PDB file of C-alpha atoms (C1' of nucleotides) in Angstrom:
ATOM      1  CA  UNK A   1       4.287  -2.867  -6.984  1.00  0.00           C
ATOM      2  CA  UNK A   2       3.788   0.575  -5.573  1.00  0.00           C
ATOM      3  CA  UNK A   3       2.431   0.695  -2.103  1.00  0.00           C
ATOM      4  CA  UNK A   4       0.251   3.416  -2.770  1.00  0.00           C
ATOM      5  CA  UNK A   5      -1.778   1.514  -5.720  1.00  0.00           C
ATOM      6  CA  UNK A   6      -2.452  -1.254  -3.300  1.00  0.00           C
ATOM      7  CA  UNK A   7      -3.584   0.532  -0.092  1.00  0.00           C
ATOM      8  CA  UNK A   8      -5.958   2.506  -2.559  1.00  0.00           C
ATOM      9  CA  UNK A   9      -7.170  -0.835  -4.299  1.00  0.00           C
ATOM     10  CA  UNK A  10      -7.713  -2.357  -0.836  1.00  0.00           C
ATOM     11  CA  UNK A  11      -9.879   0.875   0.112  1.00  0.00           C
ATOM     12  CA  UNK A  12     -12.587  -0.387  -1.347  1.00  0.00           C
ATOM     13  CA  UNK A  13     -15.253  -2.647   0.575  1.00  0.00           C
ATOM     14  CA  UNK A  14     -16.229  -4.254  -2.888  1.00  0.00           C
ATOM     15  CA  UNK A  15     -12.848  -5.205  -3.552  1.00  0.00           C
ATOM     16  CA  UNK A  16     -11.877  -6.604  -0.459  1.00  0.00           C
ATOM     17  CA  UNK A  17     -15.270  -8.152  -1.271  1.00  0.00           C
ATOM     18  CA  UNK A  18     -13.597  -9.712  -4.958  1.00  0.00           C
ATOM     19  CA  UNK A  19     -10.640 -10.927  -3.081  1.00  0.00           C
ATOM     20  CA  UNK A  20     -12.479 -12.593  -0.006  1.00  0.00           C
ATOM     21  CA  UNK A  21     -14.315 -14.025  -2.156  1.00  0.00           C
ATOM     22  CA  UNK A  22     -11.258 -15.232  -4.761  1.00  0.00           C
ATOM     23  CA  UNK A  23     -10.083 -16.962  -1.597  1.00  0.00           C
ATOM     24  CA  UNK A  24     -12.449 -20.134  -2.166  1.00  0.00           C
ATOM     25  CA  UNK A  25     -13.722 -19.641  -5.135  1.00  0.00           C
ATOM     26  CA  UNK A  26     -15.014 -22.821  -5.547  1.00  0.00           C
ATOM     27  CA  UNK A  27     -17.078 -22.206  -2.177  1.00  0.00           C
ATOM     28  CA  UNK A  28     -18.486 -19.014  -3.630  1.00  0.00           C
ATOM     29  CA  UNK A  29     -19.018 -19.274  -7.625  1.00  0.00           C
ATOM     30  CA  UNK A  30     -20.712 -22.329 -10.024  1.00  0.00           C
ATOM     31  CA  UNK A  31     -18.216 -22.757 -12.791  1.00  0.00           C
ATOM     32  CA  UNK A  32     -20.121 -22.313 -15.747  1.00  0.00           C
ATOM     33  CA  UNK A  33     -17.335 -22.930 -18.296  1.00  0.00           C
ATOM     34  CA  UNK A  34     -14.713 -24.544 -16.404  1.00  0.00           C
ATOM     35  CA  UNK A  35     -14.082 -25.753 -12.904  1.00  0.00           C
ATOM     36  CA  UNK A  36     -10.706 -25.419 -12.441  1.00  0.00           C
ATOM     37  CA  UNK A  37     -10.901 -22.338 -10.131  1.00  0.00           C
ATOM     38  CA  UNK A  38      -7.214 -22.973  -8.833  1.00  0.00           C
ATOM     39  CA  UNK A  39      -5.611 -22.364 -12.393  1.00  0.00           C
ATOM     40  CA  UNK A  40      -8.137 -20.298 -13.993  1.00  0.00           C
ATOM     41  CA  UNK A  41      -9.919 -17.792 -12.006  1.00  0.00           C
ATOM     42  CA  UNK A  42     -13.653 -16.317 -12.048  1.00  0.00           C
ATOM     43  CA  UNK A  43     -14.465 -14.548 -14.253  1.00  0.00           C
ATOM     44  CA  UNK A  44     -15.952 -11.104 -14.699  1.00  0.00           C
ATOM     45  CA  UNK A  45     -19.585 -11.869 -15.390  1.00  0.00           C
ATOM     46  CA  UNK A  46     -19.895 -13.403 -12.221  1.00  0.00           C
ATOM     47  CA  UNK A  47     -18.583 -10.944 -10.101  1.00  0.00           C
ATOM     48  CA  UNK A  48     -21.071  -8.878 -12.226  1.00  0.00           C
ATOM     49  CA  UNK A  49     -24.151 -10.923 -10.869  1.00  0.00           C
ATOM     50  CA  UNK A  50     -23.105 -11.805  -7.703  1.00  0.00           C
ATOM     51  CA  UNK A  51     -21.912  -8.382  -6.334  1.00  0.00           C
ATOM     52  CA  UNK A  52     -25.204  -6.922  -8.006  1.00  0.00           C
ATOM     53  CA  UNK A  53     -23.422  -3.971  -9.469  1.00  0.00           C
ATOM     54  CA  UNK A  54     -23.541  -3.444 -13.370  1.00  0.00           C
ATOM     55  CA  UNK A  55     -21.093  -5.601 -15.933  1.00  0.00           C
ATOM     56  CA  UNK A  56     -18.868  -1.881 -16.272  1.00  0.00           C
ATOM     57  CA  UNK A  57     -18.503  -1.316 -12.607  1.00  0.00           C
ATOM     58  CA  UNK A  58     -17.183  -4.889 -11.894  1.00  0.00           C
ATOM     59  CA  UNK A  59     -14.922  -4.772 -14.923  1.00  0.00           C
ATOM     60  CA  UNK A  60     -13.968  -0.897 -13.409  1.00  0.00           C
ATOM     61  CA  UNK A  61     -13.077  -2.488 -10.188  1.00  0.00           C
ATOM     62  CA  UNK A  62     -11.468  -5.783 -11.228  1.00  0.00           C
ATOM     63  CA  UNK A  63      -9.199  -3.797 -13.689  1.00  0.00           C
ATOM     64  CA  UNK A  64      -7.717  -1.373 -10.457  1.00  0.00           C
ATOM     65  CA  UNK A  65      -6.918  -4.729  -8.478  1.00  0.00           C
ATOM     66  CA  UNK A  66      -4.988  -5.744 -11.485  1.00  0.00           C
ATOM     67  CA  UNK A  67      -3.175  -3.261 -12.484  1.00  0.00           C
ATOM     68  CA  UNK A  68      -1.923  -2.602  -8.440  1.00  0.00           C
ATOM     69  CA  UNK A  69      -0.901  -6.427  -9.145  1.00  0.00           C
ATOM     70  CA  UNK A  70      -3.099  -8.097  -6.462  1.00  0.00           C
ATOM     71  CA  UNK A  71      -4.392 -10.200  -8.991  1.00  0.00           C
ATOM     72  CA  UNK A  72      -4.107 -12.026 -12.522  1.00  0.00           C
ATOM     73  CA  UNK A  73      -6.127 -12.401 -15.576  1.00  0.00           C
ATOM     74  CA  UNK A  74      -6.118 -14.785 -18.469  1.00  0.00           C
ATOM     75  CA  UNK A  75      -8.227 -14.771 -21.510  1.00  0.00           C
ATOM     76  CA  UNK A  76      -9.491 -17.857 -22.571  1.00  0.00           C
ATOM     77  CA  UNK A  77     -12.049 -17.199 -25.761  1.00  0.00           C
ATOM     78  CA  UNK A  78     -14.061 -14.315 -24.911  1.00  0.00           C
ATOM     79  CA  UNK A  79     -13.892 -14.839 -21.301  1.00  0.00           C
ATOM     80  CA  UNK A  80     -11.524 -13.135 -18.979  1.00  0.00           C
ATOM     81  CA  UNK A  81     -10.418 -15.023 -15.421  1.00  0.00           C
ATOM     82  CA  UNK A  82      -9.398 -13.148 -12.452  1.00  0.00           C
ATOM     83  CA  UNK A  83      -7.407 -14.841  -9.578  1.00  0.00           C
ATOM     84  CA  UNK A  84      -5.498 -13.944  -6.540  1.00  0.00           C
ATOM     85  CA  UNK A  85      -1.796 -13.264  -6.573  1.00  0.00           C
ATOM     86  CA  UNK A  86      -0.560 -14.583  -3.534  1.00  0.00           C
ATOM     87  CA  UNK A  87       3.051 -13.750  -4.309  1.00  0.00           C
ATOM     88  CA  UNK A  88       1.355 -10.343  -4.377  1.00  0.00           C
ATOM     89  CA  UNK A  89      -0.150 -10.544  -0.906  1.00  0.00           C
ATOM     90  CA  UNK A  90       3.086 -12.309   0.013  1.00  0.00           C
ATOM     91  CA  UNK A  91       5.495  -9.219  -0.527  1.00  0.00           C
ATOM     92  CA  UNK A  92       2.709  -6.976   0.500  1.00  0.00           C
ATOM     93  CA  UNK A  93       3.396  -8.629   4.094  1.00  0.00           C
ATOM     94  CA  UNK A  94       7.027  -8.207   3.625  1.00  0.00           C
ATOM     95  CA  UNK A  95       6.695  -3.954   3.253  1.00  0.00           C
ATOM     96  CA  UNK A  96       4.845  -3.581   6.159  1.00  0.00           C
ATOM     97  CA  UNK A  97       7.281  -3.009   9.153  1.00  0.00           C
ATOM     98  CA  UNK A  98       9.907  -2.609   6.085  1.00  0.00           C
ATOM     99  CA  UNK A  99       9.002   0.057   3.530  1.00  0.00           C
ATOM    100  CA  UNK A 100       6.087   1.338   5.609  1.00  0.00           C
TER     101      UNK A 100
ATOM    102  CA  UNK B   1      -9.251  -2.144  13.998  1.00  0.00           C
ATOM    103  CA  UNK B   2     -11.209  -2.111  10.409  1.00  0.00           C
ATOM    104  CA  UNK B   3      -9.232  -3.329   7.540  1.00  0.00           C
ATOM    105  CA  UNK B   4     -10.580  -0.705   5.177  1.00  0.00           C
ATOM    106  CA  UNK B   5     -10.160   2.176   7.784  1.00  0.00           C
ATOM    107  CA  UNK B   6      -6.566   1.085   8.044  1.00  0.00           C
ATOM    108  CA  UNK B   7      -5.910   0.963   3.783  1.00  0.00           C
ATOM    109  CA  UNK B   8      -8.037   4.421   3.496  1.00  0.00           C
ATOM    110  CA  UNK B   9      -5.208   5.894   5.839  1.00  0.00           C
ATOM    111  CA  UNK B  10      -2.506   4.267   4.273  1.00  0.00           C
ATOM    112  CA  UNK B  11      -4.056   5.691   1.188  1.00  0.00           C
ATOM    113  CA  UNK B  12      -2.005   8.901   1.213  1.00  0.00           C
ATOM    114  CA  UNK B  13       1.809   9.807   0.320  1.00  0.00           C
ATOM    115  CA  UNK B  14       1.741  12.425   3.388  1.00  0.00           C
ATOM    116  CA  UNK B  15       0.578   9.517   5.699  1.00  0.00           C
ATOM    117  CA  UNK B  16       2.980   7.381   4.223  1.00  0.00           C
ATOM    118  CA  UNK B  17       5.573  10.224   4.635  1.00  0.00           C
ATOM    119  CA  UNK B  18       4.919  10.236   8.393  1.00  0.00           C
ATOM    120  CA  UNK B  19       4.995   6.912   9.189  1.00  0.00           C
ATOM    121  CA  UNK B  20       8.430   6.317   7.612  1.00  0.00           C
ATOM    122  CA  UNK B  21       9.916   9.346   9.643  1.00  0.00           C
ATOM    123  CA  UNK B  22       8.487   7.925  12.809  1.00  0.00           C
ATOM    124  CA  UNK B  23      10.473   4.622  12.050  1.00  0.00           C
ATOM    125  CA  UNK B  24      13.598   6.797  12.968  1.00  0.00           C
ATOM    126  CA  UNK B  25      12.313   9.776  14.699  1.00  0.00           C
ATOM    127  CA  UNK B  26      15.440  10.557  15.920  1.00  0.00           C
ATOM    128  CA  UNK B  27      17.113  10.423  12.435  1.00  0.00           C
ATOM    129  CA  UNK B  28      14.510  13.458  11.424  1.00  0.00           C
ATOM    130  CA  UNK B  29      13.414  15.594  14.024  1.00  0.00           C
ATOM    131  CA  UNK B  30      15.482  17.516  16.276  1.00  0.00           C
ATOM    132  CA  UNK B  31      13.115  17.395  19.627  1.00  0.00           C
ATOM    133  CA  UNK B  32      12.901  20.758  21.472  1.00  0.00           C
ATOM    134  CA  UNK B  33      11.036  19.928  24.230  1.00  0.00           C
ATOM    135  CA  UNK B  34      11.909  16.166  24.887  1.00  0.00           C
ATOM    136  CA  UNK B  35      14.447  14.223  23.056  1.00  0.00           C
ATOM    137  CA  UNK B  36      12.808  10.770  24.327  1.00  0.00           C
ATOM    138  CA  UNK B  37      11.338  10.201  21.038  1.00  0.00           C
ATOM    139  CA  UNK B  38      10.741   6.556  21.671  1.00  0.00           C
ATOM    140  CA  UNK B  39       8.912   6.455  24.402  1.00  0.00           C
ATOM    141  CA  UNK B  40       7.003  10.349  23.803  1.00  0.00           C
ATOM    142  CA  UNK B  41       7.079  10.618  20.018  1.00  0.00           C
ATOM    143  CA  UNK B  42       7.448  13.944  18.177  1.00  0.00           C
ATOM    144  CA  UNK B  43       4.551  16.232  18.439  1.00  0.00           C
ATOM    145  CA  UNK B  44       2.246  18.443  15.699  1.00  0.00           C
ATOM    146  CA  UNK B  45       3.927  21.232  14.713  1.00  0.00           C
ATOM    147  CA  UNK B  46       7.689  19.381  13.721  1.00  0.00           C
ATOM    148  CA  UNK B  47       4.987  17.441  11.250  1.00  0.00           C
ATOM    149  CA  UNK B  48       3.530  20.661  10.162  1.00  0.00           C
ATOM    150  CA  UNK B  49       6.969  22.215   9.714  1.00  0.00           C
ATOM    151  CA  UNK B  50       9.200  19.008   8.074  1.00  0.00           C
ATOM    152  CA  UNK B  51       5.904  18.542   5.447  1.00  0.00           C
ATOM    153  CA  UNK B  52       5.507  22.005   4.366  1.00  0.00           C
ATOM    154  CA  UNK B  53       1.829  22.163   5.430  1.00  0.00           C
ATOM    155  CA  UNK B  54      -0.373  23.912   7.600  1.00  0.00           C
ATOM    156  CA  UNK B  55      -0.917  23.190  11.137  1.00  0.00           C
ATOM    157  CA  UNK B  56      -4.565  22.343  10.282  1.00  0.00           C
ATOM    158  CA  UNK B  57      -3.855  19.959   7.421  1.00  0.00           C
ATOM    159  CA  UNK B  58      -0.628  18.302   9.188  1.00  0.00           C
ATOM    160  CA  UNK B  59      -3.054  17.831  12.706  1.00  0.00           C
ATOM    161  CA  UNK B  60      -6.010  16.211  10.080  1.00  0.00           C
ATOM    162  CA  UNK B  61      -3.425  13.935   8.923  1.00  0.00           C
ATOM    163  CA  UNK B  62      -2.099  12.832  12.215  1.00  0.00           C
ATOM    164  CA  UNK B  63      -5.737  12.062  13.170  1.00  0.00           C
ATOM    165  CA  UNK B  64      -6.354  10.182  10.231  1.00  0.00           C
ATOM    166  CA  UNK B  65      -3.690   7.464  11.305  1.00  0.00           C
ATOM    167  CA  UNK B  66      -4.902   7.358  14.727  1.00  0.00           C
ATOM    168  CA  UNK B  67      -8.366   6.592  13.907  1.00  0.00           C
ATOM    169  CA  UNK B  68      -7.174   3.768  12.178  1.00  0.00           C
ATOM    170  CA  UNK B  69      -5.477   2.679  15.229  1.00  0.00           C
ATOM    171  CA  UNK B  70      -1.570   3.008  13.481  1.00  0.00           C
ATOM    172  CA  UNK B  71      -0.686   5.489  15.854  1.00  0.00           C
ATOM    173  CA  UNK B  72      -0.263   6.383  19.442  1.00  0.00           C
ATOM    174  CA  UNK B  73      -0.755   9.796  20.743  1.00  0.00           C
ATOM    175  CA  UNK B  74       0.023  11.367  24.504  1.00  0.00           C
ATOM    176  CA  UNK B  75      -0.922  14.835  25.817  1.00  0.00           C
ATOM    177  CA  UNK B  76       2.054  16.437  27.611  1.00  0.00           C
ATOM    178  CA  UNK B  77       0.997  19.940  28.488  1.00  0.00           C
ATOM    179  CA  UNK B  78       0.405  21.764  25.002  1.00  0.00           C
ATOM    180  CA  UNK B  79       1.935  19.449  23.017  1.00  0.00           C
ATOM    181  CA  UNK B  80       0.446  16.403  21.353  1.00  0.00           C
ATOM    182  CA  UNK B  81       3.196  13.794  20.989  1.00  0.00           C
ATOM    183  CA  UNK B  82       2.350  10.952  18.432  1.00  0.00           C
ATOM    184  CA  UNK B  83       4.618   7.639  17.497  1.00  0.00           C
ATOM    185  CA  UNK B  84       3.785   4.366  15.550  1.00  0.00           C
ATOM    186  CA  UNK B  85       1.663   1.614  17.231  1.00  0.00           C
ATOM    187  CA  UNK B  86       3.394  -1.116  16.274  1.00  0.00           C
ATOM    188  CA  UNK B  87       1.307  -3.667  17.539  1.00  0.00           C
ATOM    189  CA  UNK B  88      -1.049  -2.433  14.531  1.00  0.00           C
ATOM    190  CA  UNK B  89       1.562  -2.891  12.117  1.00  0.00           C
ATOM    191  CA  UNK B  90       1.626  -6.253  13.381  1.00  0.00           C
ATOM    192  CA  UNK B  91      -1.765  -7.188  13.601  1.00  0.00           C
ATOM    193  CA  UNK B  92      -2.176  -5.464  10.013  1.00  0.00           C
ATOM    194  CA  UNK B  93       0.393  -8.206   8.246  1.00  0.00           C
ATOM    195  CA  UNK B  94      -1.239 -10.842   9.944  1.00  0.00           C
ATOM    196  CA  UNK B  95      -4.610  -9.759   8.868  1.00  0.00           C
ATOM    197  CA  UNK B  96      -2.924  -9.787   5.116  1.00  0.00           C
ATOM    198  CA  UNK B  97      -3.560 -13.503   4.166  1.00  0.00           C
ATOM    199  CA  UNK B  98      -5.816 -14.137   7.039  1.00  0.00           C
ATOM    200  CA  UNK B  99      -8.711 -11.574   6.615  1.00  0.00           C
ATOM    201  CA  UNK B 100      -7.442 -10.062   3.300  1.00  0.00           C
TER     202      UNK B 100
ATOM    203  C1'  DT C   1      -7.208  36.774  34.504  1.00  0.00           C
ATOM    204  C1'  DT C   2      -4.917  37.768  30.311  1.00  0.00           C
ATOM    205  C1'  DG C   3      -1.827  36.673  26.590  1.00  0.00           C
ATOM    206  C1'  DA C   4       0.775  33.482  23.961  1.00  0.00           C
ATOM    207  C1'  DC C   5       1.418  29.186  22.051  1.00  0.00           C
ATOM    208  C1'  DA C   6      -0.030  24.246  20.554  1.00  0.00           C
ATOM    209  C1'  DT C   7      -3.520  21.651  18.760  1.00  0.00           C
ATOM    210  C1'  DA C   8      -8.177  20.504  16.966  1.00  0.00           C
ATOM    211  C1'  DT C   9     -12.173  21.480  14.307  1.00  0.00           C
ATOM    212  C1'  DC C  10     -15.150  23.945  10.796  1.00  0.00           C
ATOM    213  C1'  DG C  11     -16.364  25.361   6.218  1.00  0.00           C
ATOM    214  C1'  DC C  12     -14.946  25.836   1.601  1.00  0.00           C
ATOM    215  C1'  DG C  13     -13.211  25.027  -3.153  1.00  0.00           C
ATOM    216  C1'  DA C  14     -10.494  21.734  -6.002  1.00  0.00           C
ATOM    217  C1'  DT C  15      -9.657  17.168  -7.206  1.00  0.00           C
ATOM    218  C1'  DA C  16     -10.300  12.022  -6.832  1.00  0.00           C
ATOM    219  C1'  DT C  17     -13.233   8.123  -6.577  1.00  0.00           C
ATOM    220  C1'  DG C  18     -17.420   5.331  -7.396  1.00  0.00           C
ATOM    221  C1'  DA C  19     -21.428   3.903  -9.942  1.00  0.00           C
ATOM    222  C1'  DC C  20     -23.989   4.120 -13.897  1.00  0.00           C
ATOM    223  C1'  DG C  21     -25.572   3.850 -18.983  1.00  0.00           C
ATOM    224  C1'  DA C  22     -23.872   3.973 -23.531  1.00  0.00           C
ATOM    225  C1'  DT C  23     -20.708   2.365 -26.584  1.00  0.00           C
ATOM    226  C1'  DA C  24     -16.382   0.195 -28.410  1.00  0.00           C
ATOM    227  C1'  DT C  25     -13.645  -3.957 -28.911  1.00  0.00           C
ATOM    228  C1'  DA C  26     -12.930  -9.002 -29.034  1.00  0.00           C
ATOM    229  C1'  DA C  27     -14.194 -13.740 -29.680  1.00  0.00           C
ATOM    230  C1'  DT C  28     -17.334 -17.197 -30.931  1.00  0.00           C
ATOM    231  C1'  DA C  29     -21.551 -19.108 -33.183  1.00  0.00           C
ATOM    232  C1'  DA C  30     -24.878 -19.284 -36.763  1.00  0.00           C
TER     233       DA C  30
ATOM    234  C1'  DT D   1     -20.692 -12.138 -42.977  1.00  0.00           C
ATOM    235  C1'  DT D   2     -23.756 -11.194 -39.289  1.00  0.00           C
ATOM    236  C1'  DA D   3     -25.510 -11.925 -34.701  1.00  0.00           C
ATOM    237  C1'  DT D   4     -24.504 -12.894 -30.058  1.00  0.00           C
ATOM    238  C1'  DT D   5     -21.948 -12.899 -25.939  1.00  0.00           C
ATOM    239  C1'  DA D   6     -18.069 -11.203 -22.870  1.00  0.00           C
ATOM    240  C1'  DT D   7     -15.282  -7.605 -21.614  1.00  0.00           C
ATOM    241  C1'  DA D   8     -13.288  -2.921 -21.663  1.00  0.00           C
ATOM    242  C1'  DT D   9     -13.629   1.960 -22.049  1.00  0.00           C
ATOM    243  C1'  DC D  10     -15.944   6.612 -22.192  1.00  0.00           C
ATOM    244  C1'  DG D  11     -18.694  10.394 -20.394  1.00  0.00           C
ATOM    245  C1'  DT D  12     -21.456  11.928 -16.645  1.00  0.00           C
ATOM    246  C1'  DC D  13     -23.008  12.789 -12.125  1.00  0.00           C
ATOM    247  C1'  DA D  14     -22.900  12.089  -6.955  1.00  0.00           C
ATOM    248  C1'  DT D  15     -20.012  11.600  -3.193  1.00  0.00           C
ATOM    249  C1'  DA D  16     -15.436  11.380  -0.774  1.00  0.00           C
ATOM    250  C1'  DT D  17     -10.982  13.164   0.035  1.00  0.00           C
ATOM    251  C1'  DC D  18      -7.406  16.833   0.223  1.00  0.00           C
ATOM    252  C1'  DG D  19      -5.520  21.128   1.517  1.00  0.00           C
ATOM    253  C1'  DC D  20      -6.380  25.562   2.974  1.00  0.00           C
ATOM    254  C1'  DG D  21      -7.676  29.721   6.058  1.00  0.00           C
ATOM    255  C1'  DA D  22     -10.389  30.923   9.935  1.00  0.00           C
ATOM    256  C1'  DT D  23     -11.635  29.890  14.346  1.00  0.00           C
ATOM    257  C1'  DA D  24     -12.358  27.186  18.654  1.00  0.00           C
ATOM    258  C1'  DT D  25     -10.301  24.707  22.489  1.00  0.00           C
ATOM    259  C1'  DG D  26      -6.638  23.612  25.773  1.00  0.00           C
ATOM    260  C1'  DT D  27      -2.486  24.616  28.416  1.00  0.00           C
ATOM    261  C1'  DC D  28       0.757  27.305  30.629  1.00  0.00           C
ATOM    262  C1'  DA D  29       3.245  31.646  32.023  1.00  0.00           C
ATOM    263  C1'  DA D  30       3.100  36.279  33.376  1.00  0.00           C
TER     264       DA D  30
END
DNA sequence: TTGACATATCGCGATATGACGATATAATAA
DNA sequence: TTATTATATCGTCATATCGCGATATGTCAA
């Protein structure tokens, strides 16, 4: 986890938007497929429709949280899920006053 | 103090750069003026010098992280002196699972 | 007041980021 | 196999950020 990748992922008002709203997910989505939020995630389609920006810019911006590892995906069939990584968020806490 | 204000300025190796030498100001500067870095801080041009930058783009930089609230600056004649805030450091992790 | 030094701001070109439509890839259904 | 649905990637354009030189502002000493 460089420090760099996250600050830049979390400079992003529809990010911090993604991962607001994968606190509760349950509070913001309607499972379509499943309802296990907790294990599985949300998954892209709906961040698609509910941020009103286009399937390839939610994909765009779900791809640069994962791959600064503040969150994690899972295929199931052709759907992919998207959840927070607390552990993430968790050593994250631990840099600042440390590292930074 | 705006979450995304704060990540945009932690956005940047420079910034980054800064903020770790004012953890031990002591340990890389060599004051002129003052040697009371803790309580004064270490001023413009020993940025603008130790980074190998212009004046302009070390003084940008330096007013980058105190919009965002992560440092403190004080006027002491001609010299501006800036040092961490740590109180933003602070309220930054606890905004990290609270907010974020 | 004038000159010298420290810092801040302006304007510019280069590069990075953000959003989009188009298209490629992957999985399922018919 | 072919069509449909879900997701990822590509190319493009608009905007934001970065670093610079030039210049303005602020402070002090002569």
């Amino acid at each position: 986890m460089k420090p760099i990748d996250v600050f830049k992922a979390l400079s992003n008002e529809t990010r911090l938007q993604i991962l607001e709203w994968l606190k509760e997910p349950e509070k913001h989505f309607t499972s379509q497929e499943v309802n296990d939020f907790q294990n599985v995630g949300v998954c892209v389609t709906q961040f698609h429709e509910k941020l009103k920006v286009t399937q390839s810019t939610a994909s765009q911006h779900l791809s640069i949280l994962h791959r600064a590892g503040l969150v994690i995906t899972s295929r199931r069939g052709k759907w992919t899920y998207y959840k927070r990584n607390e552990e993430a968020f968790h050593q994250l806490k631990e840099m600042i006053g440390h590292e930074i």
